[in-house]
Coordinates of C-alpha atoms and ligand atoms in Angstrom, one line a residue:
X1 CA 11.3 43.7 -20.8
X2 CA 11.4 39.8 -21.1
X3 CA 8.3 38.1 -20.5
X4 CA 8.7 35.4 -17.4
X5 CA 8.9 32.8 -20.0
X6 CA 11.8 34.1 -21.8
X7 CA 13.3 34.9 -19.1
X8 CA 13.3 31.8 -17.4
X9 CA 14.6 29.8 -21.0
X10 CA 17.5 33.0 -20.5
X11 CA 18.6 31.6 -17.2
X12 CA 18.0 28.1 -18.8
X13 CA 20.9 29.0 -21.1
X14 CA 23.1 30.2 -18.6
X15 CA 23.1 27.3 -16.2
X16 CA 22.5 25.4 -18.9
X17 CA 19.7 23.0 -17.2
X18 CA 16.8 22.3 -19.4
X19 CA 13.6 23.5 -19.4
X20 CA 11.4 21.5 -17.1
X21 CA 10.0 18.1 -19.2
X22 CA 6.4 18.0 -19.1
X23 CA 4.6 14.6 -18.2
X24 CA 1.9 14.5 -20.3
X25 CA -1.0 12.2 -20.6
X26 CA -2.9 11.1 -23.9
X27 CA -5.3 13.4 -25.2
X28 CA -8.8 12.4 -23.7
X29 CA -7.3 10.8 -20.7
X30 CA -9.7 10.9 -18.2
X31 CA -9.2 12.3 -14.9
X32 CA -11.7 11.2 -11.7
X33 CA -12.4 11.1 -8.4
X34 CA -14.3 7.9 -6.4
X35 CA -16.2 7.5 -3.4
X36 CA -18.5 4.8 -2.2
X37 CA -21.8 4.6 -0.9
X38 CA -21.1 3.4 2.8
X39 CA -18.4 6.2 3.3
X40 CA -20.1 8.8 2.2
X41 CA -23.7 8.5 2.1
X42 CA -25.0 8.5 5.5
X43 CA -28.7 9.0 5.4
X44 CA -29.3 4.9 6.3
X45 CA -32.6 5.3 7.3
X46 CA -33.8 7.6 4.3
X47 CA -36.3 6.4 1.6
X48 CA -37.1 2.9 2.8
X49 CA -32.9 1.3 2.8
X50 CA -32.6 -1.7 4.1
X51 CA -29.8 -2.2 6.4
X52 CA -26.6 -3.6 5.2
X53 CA -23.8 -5.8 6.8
X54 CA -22.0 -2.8 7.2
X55 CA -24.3 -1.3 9.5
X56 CA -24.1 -4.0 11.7
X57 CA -20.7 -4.1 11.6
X58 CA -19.9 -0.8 12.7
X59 CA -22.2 -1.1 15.5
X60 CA -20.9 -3.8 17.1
X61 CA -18.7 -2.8 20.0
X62 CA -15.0 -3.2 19.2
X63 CA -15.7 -3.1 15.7
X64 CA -14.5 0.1 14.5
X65 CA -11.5 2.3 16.4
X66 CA -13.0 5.2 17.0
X67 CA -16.4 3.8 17.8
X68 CA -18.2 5.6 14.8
X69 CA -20.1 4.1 12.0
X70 CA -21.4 5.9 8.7
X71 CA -24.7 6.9 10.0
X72 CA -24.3 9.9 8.9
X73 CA -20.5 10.4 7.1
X74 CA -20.2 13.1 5.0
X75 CA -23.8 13.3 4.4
X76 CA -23.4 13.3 0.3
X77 CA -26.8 11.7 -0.1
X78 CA -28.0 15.1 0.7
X79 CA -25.4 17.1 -0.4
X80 CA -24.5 15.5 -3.4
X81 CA -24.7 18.4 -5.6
X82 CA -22.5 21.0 -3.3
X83 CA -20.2 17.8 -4.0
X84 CA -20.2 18.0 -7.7
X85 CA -19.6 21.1 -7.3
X86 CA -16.3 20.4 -5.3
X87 CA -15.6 18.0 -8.6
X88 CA -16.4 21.0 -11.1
X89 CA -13.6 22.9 -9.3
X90 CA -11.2 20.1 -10.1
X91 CA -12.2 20.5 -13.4
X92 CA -12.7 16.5 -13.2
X93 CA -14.3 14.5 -16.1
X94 CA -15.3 11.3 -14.5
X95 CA -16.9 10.6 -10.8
X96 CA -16.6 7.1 -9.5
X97 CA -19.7 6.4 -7.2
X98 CA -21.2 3.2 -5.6
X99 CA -24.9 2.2 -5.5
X100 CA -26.1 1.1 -2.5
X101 CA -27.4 -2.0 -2.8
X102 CA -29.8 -2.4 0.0
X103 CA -31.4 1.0 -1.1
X104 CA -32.4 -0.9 -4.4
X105 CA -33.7 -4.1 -3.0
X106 CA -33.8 -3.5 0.9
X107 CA -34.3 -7.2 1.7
X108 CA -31.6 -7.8 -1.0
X109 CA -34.0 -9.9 -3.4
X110 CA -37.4 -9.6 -4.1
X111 CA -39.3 -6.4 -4.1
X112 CA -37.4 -3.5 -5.4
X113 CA -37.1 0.0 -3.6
X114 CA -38.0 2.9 -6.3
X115 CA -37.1 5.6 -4.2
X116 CA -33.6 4.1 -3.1
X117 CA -32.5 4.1 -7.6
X118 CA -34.0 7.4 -7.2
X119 CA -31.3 9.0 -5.3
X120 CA -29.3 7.5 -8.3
X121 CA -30.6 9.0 -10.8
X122 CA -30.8 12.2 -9.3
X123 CA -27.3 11.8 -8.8
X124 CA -26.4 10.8 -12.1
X125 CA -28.3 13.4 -13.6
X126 CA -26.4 16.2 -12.2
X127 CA -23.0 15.3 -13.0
X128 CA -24.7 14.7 -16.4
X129 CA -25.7 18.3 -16.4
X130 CA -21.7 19.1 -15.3
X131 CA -20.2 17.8 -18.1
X132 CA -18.9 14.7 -15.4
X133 CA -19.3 11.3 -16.7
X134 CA -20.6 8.9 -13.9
X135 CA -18.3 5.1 -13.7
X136 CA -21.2 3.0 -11.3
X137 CA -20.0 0.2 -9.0
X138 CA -22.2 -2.1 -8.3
X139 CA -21.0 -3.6 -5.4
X140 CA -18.7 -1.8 -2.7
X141 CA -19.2 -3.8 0.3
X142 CA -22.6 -3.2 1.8
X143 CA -24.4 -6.2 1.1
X144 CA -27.9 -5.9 2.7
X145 CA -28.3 -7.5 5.7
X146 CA -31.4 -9.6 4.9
X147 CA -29.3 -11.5 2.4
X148 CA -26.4 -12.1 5.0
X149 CA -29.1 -13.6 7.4
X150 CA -31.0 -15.8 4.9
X151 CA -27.9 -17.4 2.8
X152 CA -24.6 -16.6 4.9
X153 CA -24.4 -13.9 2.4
X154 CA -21.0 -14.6 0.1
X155 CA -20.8 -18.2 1.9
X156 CA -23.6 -19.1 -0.8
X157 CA -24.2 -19.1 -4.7
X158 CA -27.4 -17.6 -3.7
X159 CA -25.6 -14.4 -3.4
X160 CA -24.0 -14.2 -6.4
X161 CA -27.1 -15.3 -8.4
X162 CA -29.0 -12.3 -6.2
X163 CA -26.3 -10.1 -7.3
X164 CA -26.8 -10.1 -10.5
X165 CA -30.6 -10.0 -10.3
X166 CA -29.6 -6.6 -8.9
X167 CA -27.1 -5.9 -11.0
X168 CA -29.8 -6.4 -14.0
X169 CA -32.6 -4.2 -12.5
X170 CA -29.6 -1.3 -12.2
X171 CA -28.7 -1.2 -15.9
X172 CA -31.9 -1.7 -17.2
X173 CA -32.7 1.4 -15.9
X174 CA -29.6 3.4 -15.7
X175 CA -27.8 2.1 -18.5
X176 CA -29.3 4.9 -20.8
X177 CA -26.7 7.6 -18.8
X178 CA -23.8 5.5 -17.1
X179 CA -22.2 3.7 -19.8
X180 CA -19.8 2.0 -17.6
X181 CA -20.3 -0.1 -14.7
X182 CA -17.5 -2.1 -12.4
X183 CA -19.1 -5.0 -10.9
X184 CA -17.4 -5.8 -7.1
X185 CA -14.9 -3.6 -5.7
X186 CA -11.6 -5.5 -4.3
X187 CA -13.0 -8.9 -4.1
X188 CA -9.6 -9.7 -2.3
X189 CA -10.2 -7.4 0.7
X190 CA -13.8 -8.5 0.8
X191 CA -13.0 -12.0 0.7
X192 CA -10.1 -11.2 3.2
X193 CA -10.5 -8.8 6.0
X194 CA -14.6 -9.7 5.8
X195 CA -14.1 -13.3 5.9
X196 CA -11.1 -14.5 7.0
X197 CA -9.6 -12.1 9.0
X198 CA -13.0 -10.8 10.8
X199 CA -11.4 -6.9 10.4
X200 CA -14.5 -6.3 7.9
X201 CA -18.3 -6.8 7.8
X202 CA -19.6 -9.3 7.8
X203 CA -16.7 -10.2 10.6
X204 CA -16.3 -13.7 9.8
X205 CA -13.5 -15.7 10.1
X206 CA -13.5 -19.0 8.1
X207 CA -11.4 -21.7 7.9
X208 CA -9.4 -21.8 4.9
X209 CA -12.2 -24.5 2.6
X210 CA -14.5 -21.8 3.5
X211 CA -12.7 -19.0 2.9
X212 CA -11.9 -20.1 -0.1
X213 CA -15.4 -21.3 -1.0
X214 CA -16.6 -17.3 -0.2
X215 CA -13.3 -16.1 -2.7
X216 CA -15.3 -18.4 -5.9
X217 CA -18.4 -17.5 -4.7
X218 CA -17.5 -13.2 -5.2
X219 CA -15.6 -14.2 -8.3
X220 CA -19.2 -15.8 -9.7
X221 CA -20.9 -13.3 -8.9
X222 CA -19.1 -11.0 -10.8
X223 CA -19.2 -12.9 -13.8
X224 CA -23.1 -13.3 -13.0
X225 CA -23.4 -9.7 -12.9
X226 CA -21.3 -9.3 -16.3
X227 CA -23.9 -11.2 -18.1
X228 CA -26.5 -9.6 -16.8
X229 CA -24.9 -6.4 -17.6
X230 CA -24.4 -7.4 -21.1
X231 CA -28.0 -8.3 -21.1
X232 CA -29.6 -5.9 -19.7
X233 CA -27.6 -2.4 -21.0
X234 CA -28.1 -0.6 -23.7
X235 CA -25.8 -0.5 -26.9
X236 CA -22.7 0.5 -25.7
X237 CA -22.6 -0.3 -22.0
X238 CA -19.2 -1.5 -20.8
X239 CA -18.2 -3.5 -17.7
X240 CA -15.5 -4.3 -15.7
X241 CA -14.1 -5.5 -12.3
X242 CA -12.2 -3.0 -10.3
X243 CA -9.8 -5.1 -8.3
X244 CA -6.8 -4.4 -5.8
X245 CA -4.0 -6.5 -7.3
X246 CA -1.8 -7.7 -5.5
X247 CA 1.2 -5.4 -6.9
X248 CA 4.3 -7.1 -7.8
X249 CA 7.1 -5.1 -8.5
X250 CA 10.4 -6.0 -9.4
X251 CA 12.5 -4.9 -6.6
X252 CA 15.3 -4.0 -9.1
X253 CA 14.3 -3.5 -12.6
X254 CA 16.2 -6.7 -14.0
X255 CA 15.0 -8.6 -17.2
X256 CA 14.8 -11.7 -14.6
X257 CA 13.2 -9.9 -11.6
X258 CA 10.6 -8.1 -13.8
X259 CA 9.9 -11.7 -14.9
X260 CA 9.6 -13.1 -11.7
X261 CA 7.1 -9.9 -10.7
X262 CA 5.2 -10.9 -14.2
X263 CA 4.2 -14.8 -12.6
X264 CA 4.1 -13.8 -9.3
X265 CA 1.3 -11.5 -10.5
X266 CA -0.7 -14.3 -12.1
X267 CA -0.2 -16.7 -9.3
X268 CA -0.7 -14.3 -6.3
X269 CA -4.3 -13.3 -8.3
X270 CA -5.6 -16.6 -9.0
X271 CA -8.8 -16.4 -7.5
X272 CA -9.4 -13.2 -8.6
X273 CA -8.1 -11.5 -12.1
X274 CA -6.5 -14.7 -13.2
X275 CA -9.2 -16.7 -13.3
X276 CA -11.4 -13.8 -14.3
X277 CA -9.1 -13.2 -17.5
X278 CA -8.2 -17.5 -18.3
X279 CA -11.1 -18.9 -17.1
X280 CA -9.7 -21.7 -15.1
X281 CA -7.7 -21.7 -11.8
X282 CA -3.7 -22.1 -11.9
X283 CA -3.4 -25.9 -11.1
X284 CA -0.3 -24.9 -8.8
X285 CA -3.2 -22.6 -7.0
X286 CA -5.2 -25.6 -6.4
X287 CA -2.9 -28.1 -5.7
X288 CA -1.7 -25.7 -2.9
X289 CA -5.1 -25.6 -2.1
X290 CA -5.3 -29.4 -1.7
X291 CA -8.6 -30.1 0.2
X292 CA -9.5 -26.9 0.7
X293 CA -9.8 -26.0 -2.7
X294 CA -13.5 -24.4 -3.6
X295 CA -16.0 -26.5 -5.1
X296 CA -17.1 -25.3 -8.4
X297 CA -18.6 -26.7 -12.0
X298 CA -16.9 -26.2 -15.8
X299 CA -19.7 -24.0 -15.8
X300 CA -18.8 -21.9 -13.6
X301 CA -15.2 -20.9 -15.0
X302 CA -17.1 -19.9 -18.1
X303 CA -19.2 -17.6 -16.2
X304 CA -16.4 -16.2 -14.4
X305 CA -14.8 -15.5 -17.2
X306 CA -17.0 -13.9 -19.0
X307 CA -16.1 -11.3 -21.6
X308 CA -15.3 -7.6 -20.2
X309 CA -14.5 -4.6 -21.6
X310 CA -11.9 -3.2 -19.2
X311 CA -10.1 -3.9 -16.3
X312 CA -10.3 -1.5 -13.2
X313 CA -7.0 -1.6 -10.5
X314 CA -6.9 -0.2 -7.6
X315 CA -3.4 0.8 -6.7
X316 CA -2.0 1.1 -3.2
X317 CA 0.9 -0.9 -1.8
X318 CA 3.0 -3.0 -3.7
X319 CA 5.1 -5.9 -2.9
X320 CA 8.8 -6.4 -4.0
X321 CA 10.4 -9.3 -6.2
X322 CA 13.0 -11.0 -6.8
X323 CA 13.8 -14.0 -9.0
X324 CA 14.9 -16.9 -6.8
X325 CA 16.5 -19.8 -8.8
X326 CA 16.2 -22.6 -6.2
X327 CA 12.6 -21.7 -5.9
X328 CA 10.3 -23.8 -8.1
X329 CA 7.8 -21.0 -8.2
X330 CA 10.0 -18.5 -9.8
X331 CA 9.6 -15.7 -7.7
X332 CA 9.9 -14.6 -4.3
X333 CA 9.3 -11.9 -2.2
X334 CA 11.3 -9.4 -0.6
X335 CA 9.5 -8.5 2.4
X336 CA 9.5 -4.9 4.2
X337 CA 12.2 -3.7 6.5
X338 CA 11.4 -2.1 9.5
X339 CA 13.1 0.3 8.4
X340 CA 10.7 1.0 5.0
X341 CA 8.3 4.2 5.5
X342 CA 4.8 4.4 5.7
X343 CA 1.9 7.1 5.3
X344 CA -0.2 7.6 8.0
X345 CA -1.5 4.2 7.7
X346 CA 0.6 2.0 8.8
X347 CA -0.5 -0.4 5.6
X348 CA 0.0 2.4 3.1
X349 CA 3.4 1.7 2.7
X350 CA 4.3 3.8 -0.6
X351 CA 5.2 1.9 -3.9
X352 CA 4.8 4.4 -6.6
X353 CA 6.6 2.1 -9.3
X354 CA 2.9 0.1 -8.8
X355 CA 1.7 2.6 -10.9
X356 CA 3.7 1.4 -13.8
X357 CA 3.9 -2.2 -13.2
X358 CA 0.7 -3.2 -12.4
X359 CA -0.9 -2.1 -15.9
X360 CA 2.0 -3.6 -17.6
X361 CA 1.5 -6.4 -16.1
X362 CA -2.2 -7.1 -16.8
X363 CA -1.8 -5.4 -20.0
X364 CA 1.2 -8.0 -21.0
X365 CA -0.2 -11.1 -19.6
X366 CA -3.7 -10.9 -20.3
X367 CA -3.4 -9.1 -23.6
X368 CA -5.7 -6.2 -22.1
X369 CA -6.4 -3.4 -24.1
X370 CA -8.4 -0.8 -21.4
X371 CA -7.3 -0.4 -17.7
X372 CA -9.1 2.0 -15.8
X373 CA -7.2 3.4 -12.4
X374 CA -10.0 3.4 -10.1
X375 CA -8.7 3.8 -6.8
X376 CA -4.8 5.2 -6.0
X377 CA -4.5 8.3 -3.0
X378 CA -3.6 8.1 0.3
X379 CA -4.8 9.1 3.9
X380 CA -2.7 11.9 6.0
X381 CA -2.7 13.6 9.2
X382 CA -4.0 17.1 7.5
X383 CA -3.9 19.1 10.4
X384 CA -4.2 23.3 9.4
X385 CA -1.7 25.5 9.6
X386 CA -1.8 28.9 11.1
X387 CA -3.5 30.4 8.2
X388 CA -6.3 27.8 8.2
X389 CA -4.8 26.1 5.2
X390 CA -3.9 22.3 5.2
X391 CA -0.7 21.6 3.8
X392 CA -0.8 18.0 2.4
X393 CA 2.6 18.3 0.9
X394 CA 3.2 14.5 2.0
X395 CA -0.2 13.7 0.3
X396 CA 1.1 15.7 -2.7
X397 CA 4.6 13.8 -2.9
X398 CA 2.4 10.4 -2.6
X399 CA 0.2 11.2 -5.3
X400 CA 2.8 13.1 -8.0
X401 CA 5.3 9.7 -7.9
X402 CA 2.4 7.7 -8.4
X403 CA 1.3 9.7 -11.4
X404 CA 4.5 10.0 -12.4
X405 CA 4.8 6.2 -12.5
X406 CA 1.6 6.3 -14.7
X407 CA 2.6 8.6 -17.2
X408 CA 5.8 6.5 -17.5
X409 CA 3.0 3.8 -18.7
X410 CA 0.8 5.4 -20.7
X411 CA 4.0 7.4 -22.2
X412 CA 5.0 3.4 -23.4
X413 CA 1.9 2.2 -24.6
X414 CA 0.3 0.9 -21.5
X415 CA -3.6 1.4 -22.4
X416 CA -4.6 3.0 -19.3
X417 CA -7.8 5.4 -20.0
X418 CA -8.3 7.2 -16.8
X419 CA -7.1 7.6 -13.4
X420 CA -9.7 7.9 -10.4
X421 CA -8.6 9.6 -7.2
X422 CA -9.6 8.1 -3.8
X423 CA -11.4 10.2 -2.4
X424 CA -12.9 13.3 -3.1
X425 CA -13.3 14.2 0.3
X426 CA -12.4 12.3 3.4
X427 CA -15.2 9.5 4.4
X428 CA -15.7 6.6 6.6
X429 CA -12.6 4.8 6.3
X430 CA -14.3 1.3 7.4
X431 CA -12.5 0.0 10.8
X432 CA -10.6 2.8 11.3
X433 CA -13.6 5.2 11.3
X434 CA -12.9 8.7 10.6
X435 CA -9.0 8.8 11.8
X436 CA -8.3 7.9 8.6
X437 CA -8.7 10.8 6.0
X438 CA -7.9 9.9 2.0
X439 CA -10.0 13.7 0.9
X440 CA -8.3 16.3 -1.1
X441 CA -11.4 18.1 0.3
X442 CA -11.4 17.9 4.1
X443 CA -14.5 17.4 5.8
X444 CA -15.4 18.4 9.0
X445 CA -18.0 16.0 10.2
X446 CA -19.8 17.9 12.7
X447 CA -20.6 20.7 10.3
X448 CA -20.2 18.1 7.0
X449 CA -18.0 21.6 6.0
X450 CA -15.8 20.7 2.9
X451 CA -12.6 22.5 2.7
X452 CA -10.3 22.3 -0.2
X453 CA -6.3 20.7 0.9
X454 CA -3.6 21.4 -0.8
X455 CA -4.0 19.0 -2.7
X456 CA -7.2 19.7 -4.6
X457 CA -5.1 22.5 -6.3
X458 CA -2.2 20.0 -7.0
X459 CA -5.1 17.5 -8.7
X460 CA -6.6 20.8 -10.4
X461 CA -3.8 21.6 -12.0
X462 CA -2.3 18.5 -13.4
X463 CA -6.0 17.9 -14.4
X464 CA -5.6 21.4 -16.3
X465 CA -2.3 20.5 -18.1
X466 CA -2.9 17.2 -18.5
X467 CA 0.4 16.7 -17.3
X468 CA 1.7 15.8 -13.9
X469 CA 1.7 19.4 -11.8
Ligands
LIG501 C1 -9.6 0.6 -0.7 N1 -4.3 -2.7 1.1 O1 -9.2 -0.3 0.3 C2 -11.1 0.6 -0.7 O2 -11.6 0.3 -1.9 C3 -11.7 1.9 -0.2 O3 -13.0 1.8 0.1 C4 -10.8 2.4 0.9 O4 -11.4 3.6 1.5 C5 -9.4 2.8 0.3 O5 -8.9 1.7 -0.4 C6 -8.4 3.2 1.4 O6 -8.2 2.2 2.3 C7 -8.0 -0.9 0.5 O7 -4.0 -3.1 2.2 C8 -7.5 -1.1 1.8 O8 -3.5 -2.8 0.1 C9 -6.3 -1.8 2.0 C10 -5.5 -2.1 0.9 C11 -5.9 -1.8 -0.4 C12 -7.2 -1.2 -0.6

């Protein structure tokens, strides 16, 4: 009798097609999942929190689509350990979280809130005890409220210096169990949906000096908070941002058009990673910028650019380019047509080549020698089959070409460490509430019942061959 292995390389020989190629990962690579604290807490009253501008938001009519707000979401502040659990069964090795800044300092500044880092260290401690290593972002959006009403929140530098007041008191005293800590999550889409385009808390929408007054504010503050990381941490702490790019990709993989994607990456990221990684802001950025460029000193671009030990990207949609010779910037974009598909949101148009370009790119231009993936998934309409079982096949086919892309990086060099999937279970996906789900665990939120998709057993086992499944 032939075992199924031998039989299988037997039929291999006859039809002569290969044995299936394995796409494997480095050794070590570290596989995750991420959440933050807004979408998944709930609990906003518990243990003296402060409210946050998120609260607000969702609370104001019109605000969100389907009327909710992350009162209660999935309710992980209580059931945080049923959902390491749910990370066990992955057989993950890394969990990204987000602290909830107005449960540290309720009124933003001044007096801090033991029992709000409590709930952190509780948490931190139990994915200690499971062998899960815990990646802490500092800053995921909910600014507390207090701060908003004192300072216009991110339209002042008193933000960012209160930032990273906070951002010290948190790795002074977790810093002896999370060794690595992101500093703001997607300054763009803060900086844009929150403040330009009023689709985010706080629901502002600038003109463009201000807007672009709020974009060097965030980017200080992160490179306040990296100092104070570096100060307050113990010996090997590590910190970095974890941005959304915007994702250049060359629309045809041409030794111009891949260099057109390579500038348009630096320009397109000026405020953000570009300045972050050069310390100084493209002169083309700000002489597009003209009057309304921010107002900043020398001093600032030093402290922006502040030393870090990795880069975090958070990969979604890309955008396609194309070399353009009678353009003087070098690049231009191919935009969408109608006709390109889409996930269930509309915005999550599918790009998996990001995957492989966007490390390359920060890696190549910036000379950076640790990327972290910290966000890359995708939200679907998961309704249950017959048998009960949600078949996320189109989740599934988003998430294997994306790590395909990746292993075509890492396979070539690109330095990326770990890959962390959003989410772990589906949350409170800001305006749209809770139509959106990104889970591979569903959550039903009247119960708060977690249910394993599909996809959690696609994610366990290219998490158990270290390979893509
Ligand atoms: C991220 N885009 O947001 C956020 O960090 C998460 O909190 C969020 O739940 C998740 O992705 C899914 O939306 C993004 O338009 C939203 O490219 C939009 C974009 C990118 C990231």
């Amino acid at each position: 009798m032939l075992s199924a292995r031998s039989s299988m390389a037997q039929s291999d020989q006859a039809t002569g097609i290969q044995n299936q190629k394995v796409l494997g990962f480095p050794n070590g690579f570290l596989w995750g999942t991420a959440t933050s604290s807004y979408q998944v807490e709930g609990a906003v009253n518990a243990d003296g929190r402060g409210p946050s501008i998120w609260d607000r938001f969702a609370h104001t009519p019109g605000a969100i689509s389907d009327r909710s707000n992350g009162d209660t979401a999935t309710d992980h502040y209580r059931r945080y350990k049923e959902d390491i659990r749910l990370m066990k069964a992955l057989g993950a090795k890394a969990y990204r979280f987000s602290i909830a800044w107005p449960r540290v300092f309720p009124q933003g500044v001044g007096s801090p809130n033991p029992k709000g880092l409590d709930f952190y260290n509780r948490l931190v401690d139990e994915l200690s005890a499971n062998g899960i290593e815990p990646f802490a972002t500092l800053y995921h959006w909910d600014l507390p409220q207090a701060l908003q009403d004192r300072f216009g929140g991110w339209t002042s530098r008193d933000t960012s210096k209160a930032f990273a007041d906070y951002a010290a008191h948190v790795t002074a005293r977790l810093s002896d169990r999370v060794k690595h800590f992101f500093t703001i999550n997607e300054c763009s889409r803060l900086v844009h949906l929150g403040h330009g385009l009023g689709a985010d808390a706080p629901g502002l929408k600038l003109p463009q000096s201000g807007l672009n007054q709020v974009r060097h504010h965030v980017a200080l503050g992160h490179g306040l908070a990296v100092q104070a990381i570096r100060a307050h941490g113990r010996a090997g702490t590590r910190v970095g941002p974890a941005e959304n790019a915007v994702s250049c990709i060359p629309a045809i993989e041409t030794p111009a058009n891949i260099h057109a994607a390579e500038i348009a990456t630096r320009e397109l990221n000026a405020g953000y990673l570009t300045v972050m990684m050069e310390g100084k802001y493209p002169e083309a950025h700000l002489a597009r910028a003209g009057n309304n460029a921010p107002k900043f000193t020398a001093d600032d671009l030093r402290v922006i650019s502040s030393p870090i030990d990795f880069v975090g990207l958070n990969v979604y949609t890309p955008d396609h380019y194309v070399v353009a010779a009678d353009n003087e910037r070098g690049f231009s974009l191919a935009p969408f047509p109608a006709s390109f598909p889409h996930m269930k949101a509309s915005w999550l148009r599918p790009g998996p080549e990001a995957m492989y370009w966007v490390p390359r790119h920060v890696a190549k231009l910036w000379n950076v020698k640790s990327i972290y993936i910290t966000e890359n998934g995708t939200s679907a309409s998961d309704q249950p089959a017959a048998d009960g079982t949600i078949y996320d096949v189109d989740r599934i086919m988003y998430l294997r070409n994306y790590l395909t892309q990746l292993q075509r990086a890492t396979s070539e060099g690109v330095p990326v460490l770990g890959y962390f999937l959003w989410s772990l279970m589906d949350n409170f996906e800001w305006s749209d509430g809770y139509e959106q789900r990104f889970g591979i665990y569903h959550v039903d939120f009247d119960t708060k019942r977690r249910t394993p998709k599909l996809s959690a057993s696609f994610y366990r086992e290219t998490i158990a061959r270290n390979a893509v499944a």
